[in-house]
Short mmCIF file of C-alpha atoms in Angstrom, two decimals:
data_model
loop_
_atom_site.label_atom_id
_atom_site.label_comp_id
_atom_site.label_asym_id
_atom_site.label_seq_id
_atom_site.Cartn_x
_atom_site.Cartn_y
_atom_site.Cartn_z
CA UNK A 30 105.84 21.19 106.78
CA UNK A 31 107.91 17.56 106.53
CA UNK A 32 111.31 17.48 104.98
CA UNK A 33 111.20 14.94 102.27
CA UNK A 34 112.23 11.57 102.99
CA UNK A 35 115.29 11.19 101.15
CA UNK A 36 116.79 14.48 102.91
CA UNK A 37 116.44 13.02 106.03
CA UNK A 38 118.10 9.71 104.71
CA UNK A 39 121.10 12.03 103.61
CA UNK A 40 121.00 13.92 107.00
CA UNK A 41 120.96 9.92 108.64
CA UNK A 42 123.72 8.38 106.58
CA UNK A 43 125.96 11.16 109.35
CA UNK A 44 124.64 9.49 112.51
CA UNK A 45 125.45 6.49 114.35
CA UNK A 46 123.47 3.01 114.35
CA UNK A 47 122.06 4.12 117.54
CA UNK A 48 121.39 7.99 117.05
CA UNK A 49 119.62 6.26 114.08
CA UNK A 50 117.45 4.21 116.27
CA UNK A 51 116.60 6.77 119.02
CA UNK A 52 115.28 8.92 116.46
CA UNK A 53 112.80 6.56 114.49
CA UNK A 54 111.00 6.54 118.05
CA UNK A 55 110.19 10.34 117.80
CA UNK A 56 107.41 9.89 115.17
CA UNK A 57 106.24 7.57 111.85
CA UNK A 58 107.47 10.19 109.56
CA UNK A 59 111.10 9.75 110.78
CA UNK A 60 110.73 6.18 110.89
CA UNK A 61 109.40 6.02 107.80
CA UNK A 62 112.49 8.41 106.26
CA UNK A 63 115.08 5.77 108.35
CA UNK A 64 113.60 3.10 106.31
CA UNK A 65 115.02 5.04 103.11
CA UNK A 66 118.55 5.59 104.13
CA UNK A 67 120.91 3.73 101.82
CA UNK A 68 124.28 4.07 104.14
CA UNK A 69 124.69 2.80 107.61
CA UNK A 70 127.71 3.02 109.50
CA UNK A 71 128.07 0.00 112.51
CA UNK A 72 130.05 1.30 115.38
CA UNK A 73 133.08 -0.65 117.17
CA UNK A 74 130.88 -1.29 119.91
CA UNK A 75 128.65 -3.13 118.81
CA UNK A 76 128.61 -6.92 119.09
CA UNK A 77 127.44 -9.32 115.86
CA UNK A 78 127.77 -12.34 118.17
CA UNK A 79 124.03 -12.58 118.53
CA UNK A 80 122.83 -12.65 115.04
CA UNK A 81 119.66 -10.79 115.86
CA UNK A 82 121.52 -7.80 114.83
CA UNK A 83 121.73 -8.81 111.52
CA UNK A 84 117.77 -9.42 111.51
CA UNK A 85 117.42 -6.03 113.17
CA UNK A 86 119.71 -3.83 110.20
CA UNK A 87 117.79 -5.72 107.37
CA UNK A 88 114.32 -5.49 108.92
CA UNK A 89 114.99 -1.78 109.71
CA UNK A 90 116.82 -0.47 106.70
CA UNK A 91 115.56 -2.97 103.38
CA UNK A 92 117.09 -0.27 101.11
CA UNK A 93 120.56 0.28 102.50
CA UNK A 94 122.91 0.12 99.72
CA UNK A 95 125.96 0.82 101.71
CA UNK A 96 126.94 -0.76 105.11
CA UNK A 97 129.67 -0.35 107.02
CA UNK A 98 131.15 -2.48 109.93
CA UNK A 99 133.51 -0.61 112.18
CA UNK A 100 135.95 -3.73 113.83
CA UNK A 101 132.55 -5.07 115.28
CA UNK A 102 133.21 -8.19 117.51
CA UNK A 103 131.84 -11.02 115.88
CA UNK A 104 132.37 -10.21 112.43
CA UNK A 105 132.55 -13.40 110.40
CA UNK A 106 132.23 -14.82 106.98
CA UNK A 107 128.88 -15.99 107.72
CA UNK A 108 128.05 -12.55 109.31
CA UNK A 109 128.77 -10.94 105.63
CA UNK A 110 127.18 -13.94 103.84
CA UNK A 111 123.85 -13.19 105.74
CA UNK A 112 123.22 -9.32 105.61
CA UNK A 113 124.49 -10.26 101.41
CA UNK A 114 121.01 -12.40 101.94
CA UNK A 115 118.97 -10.05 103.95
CA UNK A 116 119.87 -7.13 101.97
CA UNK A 117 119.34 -7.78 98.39
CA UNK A 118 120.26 -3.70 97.16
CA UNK A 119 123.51 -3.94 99.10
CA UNK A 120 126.36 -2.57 96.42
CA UNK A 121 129.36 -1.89 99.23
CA UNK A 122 130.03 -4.01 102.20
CA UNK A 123 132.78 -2.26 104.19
CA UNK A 124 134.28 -4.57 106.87
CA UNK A 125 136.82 -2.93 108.51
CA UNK A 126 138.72 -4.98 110.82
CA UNK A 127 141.96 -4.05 113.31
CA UNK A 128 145.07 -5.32 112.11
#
């Protein structure tokens, strides 16, 4: 028996951008669920400088309602104005930066 997708999304919104990742290789089910998580958490280090990053979240998660950045390097205005694009559900962008 499958868990329901929107457990798993629940059981996701706990793991890291990577855990995340590795685990939407172990079958289409789970990938499928990933698709339906709502809150993603971007760890410190990862780097925005790139851009295809930004391509990657919104292609991967088009639901996420929540995202948070972590002090990412390369965090920028333009970084927040384009997931605000990509990500048309968004309700709570969370860009913590170091003082």
């Amino acid at each position: 028996a499958l868990l329901p997708e929107d457990l798993f999304a629940i059981v996701f919104s706990y793991l890291s951008l990577n855990d995340i990742m590795s685990a939407s290789l172990v079958s289409n089910h789970l990938n499928k669920c990933i698709q339906a998580c709502t809150e993603i958490q971007i760890p410190t280090h990862l780097s925005l400088q790139s851009g295809r990053i930004t391509t990657h979240i919104a292609d991967k998660f088009p639901f996420v309602k929540s995202l948070t950045f972590d002090n990412c390097k390369g965090l920028t205005n333009e970084t927040q104005a384009d997931m605000v694009a990509r990500l048309p559900d968004i309700r709570c962008l969370d860009m913590k930066k170091k003082a």
